[in-house]
mmCIF file of C-alpha atoms in Angstrom:
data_model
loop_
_atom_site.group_PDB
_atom_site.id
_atom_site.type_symbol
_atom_site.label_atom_id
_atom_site.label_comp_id
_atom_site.label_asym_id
_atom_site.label_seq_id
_atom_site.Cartn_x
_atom_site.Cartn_y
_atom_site.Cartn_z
ATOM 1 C CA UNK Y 313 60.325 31.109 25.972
ATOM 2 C CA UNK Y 314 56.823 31.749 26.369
ATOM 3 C CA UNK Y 315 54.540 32.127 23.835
ATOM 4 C CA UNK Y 316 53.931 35.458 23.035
ATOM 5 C CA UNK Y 317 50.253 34.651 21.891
ATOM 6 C CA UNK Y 318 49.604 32.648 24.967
ATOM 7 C CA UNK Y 319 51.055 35.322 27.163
ATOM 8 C CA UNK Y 320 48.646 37.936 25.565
ATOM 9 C CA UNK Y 321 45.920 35.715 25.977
ATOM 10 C CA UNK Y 322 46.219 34.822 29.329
ATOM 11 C CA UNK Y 323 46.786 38.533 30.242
ATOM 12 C CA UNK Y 324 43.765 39.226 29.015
ATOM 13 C CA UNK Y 325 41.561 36.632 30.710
ATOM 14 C CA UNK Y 326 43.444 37.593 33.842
ATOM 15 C CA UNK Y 327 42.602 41.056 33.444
ATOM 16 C CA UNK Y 328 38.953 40.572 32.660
ATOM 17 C CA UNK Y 329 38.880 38.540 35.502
ATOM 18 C CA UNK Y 330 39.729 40.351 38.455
ATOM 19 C CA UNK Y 331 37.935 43.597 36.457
ATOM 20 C CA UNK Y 332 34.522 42.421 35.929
ATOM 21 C CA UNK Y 333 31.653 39.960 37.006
ATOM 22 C CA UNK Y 334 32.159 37.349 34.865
ATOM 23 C CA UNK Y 335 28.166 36.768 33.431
ATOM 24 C CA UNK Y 336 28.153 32.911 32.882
ATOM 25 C CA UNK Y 337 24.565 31.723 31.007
ATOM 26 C CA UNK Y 338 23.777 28.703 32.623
ATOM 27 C CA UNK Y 339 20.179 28.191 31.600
ATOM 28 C CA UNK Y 340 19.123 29.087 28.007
ATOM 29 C CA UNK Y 341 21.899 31.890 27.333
ATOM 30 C CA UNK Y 342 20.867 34.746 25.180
ATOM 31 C CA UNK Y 343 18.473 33.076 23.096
ATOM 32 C CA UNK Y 344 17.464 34.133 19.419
ATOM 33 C CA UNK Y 345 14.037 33.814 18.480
ATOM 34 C CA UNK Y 346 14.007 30.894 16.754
ATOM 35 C CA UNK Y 347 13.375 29.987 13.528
ATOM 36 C CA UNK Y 348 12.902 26.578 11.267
ATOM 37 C CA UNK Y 349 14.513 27.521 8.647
ATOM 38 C CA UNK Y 350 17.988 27.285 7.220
ATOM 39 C CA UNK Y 351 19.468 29.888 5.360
ATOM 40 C CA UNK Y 352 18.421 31.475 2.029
ATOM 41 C CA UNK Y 353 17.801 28.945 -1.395
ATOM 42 C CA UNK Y 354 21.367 29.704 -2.890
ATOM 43 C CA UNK Y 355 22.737 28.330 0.278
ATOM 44 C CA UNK Y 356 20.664 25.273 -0.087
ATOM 45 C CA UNK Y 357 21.248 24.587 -3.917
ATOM 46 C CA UNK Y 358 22.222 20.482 -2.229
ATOM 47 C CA UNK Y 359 19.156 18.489 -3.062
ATOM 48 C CA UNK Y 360 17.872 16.079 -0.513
ATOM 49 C CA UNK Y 361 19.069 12.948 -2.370
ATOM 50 C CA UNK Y 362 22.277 14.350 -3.271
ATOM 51 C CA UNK Y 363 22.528 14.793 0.334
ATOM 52 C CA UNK Y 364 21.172 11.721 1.002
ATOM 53 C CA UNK Y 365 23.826 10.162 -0.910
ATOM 54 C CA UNK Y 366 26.700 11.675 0.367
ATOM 55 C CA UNK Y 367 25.810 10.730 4.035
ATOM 56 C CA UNK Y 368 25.646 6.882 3.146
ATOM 57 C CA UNK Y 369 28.553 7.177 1.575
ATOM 58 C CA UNK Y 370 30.057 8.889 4.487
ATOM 59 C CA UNK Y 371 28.634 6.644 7.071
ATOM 60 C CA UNK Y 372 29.690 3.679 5.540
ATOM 61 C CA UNK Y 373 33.212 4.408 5.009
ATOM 62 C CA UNK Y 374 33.863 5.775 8.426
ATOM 63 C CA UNK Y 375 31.364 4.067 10.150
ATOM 64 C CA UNK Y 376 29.951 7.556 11.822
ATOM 65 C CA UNK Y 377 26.753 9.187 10.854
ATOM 66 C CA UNK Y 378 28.239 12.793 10.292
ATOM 67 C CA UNK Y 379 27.446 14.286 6.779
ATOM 68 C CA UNK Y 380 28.262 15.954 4.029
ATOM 69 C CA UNK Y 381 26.189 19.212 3.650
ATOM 70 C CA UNK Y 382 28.189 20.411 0.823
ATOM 71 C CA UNK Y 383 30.378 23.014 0.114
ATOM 72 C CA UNK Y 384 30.859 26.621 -0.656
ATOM 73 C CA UNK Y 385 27.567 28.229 -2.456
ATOM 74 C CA UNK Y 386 25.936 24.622 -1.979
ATOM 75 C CA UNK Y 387 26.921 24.215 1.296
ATOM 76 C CA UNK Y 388 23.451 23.828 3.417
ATOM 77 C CA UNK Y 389 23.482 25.786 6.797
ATOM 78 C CA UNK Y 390 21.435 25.036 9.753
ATOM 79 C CA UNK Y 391 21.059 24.589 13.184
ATOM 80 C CA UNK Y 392 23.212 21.771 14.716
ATOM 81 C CA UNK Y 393 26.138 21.808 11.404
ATOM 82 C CA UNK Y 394 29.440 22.537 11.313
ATOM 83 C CA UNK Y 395 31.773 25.184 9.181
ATOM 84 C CA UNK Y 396 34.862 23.922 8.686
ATOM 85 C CA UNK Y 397 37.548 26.683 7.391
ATOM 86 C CA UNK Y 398 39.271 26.310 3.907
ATOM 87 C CA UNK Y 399 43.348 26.484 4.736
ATOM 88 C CA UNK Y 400 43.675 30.181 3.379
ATOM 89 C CA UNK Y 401 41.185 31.570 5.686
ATOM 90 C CA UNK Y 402 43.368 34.257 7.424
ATOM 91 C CA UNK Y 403 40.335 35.993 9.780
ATOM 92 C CA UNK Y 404 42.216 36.025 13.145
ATOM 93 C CA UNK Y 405 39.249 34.011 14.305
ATOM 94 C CA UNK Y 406 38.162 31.751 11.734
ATOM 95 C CA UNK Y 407 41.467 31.013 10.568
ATOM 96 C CA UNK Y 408 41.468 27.037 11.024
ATOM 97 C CA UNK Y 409 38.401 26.671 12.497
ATOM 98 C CA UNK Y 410 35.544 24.935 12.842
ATOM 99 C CA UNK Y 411 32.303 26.366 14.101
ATOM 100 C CA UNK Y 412 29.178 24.650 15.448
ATOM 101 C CA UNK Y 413 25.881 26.591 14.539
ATOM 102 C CA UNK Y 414 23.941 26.464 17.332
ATOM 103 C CA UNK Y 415 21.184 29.344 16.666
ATOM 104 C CA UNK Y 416 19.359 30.808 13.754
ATOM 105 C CA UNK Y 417 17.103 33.679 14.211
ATOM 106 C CA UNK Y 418 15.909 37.213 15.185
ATOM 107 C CA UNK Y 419 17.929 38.737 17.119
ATOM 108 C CA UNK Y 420 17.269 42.191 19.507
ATOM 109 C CA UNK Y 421 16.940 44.450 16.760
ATOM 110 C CA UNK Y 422 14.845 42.093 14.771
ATOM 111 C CA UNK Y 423 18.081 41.009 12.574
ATOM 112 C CA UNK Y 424 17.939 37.493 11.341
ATOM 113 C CA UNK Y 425 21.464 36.532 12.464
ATOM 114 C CA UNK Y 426 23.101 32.885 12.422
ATOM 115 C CA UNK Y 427 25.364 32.107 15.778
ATOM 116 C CA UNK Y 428 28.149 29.484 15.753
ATOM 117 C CA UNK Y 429 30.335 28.996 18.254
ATOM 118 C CA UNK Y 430 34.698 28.162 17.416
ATOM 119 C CA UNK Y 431 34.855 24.688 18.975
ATOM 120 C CA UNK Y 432 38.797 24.169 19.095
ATOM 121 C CA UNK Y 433 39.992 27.363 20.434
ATOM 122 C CA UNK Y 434 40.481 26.703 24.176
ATOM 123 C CA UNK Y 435 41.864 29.492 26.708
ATOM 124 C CA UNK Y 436 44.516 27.994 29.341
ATOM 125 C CA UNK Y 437 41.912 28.399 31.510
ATOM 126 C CA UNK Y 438 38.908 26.105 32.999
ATOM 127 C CA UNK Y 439 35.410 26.900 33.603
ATOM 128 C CA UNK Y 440 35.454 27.120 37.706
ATOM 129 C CA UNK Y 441 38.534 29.331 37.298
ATOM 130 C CA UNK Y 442 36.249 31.809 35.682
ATOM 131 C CA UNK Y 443 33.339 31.448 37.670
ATOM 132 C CA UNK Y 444 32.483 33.851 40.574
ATOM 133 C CA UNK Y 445 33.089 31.050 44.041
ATOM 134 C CA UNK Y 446 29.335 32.047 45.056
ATOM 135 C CA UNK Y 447 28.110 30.090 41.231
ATOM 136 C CA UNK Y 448 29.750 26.960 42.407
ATOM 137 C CA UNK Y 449 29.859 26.959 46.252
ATOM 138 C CA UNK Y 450 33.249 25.491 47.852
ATOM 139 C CA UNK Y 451 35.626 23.851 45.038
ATOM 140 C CA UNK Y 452 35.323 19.754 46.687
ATOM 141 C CA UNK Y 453 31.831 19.630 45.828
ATOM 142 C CA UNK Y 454 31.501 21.710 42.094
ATOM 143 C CA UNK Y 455 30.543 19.420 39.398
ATOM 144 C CA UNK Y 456 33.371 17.464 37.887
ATOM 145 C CA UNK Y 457 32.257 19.711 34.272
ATOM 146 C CA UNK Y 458 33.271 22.786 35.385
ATOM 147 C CA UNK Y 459 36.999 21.160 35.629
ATOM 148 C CA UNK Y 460 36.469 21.664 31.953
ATOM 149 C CA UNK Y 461 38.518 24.285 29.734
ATOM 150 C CA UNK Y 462 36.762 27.218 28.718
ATOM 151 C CA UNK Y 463 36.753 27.905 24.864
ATOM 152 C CA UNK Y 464 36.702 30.567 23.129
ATOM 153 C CA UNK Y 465 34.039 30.473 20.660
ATOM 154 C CA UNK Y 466 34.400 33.994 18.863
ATOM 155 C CA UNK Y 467 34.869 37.419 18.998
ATOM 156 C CA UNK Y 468 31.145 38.531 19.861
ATOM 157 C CA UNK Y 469 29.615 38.877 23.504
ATOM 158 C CA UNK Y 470 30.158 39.276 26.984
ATOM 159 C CA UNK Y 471 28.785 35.884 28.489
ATOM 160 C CA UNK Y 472 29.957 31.700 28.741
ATOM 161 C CA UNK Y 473 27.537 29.020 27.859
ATOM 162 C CA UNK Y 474 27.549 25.756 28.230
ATOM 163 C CA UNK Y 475 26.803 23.052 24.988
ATOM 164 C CA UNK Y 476 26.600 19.452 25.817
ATOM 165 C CA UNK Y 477 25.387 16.029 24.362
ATOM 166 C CA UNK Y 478 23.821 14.777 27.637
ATOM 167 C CA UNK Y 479 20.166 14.369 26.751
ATOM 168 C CA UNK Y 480 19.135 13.073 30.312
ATOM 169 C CA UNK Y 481 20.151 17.015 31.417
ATOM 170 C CA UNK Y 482 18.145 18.077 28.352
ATOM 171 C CA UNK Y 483 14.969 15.660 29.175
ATOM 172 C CA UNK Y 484 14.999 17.415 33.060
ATOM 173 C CA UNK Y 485 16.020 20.732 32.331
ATOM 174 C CA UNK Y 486 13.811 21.029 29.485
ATOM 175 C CA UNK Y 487 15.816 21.348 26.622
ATOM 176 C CA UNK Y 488 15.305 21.677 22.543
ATOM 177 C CA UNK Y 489 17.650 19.837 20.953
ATOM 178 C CA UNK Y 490 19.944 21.757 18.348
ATOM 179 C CA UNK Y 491 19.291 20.631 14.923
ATOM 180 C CA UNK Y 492 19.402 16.696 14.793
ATOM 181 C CA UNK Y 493 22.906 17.022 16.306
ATOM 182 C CA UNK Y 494 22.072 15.646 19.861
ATOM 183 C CA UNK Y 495 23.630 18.701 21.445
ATOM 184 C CA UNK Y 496 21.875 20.898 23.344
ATOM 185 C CA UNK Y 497 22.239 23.923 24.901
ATOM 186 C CA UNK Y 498 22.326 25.709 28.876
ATOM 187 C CA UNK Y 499 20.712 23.391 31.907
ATOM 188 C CA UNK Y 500 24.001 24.065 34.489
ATOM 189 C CA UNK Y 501 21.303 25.919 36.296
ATOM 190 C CA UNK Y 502 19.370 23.255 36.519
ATOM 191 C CA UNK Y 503 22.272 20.932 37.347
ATOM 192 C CA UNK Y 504 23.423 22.563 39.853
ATOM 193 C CA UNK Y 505 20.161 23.195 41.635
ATOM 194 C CA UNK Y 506 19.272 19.490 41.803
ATOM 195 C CA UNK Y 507 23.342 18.121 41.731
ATOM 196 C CA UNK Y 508 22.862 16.110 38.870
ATOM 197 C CA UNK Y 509 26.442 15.103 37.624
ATOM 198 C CA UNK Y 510 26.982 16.247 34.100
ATOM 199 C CA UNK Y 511 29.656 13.562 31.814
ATOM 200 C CA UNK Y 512 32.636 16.016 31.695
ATOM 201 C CA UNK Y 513 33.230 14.035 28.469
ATOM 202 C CA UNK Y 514 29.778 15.609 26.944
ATOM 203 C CA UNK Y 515 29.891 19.306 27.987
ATOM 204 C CA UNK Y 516 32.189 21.885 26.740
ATOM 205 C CA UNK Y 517 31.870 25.603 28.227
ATOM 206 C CA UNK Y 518 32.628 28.546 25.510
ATOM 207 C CA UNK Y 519 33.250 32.180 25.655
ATOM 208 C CA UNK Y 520 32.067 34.605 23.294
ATOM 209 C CA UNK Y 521 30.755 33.636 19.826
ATOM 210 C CA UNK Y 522 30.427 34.504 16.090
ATOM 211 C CA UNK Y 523 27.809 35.654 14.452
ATOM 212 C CA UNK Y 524 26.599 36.391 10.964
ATOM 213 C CA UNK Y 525 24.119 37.945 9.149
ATOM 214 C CA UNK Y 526 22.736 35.462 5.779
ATOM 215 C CA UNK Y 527 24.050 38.436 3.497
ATOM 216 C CA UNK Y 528 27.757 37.808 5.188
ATOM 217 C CA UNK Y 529 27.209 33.823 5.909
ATOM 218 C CA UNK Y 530 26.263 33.973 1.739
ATOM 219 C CA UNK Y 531 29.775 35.955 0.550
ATOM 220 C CA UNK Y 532 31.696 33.872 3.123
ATOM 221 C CA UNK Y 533 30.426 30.989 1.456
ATOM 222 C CA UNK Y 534 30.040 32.048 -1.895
ATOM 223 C CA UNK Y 535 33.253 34.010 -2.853
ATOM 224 C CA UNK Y 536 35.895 31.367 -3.397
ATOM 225 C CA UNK Y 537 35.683 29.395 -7.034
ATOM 226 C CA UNK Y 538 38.274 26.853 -6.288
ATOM 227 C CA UNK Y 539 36.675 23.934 -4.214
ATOM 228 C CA UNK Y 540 40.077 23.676 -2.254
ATOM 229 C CA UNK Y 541 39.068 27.173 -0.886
ATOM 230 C CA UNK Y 542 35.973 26.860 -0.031
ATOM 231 C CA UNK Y 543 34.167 26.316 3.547
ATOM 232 C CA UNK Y 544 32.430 23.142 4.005
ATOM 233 C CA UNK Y 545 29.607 21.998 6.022
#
């Protein structure tokens, strides 16, 4: 039988479909204005050499360079990290998930908001399937990328963007790098304008996203006591 979760889900995306223009951000997307910092100083309560420490001792016993930030009230948050979700998180979204923060800033209404974006949530659908055929001109000659599934990165907004680790697209298209991550955002515009062949195996196309303000990011973070609770970054 079916899944009943997967039948809902496609329904939907069928329905939005064939109902609506699907808006796909291929540049910049909707773009906060930026800011440098990271979140408020009782989210940052990790010192440098504490964090320091834990990413040697990370890197050298997996051999990657991904770090620790911390976790729960001393979890750091910033551009270019990722939230993973403690297993009794029961949001229908964030419920085991892990979200990229891609954007920290002002948003329309002069909110400082943080944006993060669900990375393992795909839709059983790919990103040409949801793009209008005038986007990607006839289906033998679209960019190997847009073969791609399309994620679903959270319950907020109307539009798909891309997020990708190829820097030679972020060097041409003009690009700022997110964080130190090496990921950057938008620049299928730019791809497809000059048919430059983006690495499938570095892009990944999302839907939607989450978004907090630092008073909600700060009781998300700070309202479990038991470290096998809490979110990590």
């Amino acid at each position: 039988m079916l899944d009943r979760s997967l039948l809902f889900g496609s329904l939907f995306f069928y329905l939005f479909r064939v109902t609506t223009s699907f808006q796909l951000v291929v540049s910049q997307g909707k773009h906060l204005a930026q800011s440098s910092r990271s979140t408020k100083s009782s989210l940052l309560a990790t010192s440098s050499s504490e964090e320091s420490s834990s990413s040697d001792s990370l890197a050298s016993t997996t051999g990657t360079s991904v770090r620790f930030l911390g976790r729960g009230k001393n979890a750091i948050v910033r551009p270019g990290c990722v939230l993973v979700a403690p297993p009794d998180e029961f949001h229908h979204f964030l419920r085991q998930a892990a979200v990229f923060i891609y954007a920290m800033g002002e948003d329309e209404y002069d909110t400082f908001v943080i944006r993060g974006a669900i990375i393992d949530h795909p839709t059983p659908f790919t990103m040409q399937e949801m793009m209008a055929s005038d986007d990607v001109g006839e289906s033998s000659s679209a960019p190997a990328c847009l073969q791609n599934l399309l994620y679903r990165g959270g319950e907020l907004g109307d539009a798909a963007f891309l997020l990708h680790s190829d820097a030679t697209l972020g060097e041409r298209a003009n690009l700022e790098m997110i964080g130190t991550s090496g990921v950057f955002q938008g620049g299928l515009d730019h791809a497809l304008s000059t048919n430059y062949a983006i690495d499938p195996n570095k892009a990944k196309f999302f839907f939607s996203y989450m978004e907090f303000t630092e008073a909600e990011l700060e009781e998300m973070l700070e309202n479990r006591d038991e470290e096998s609770t809490q979110w990590v970054s």
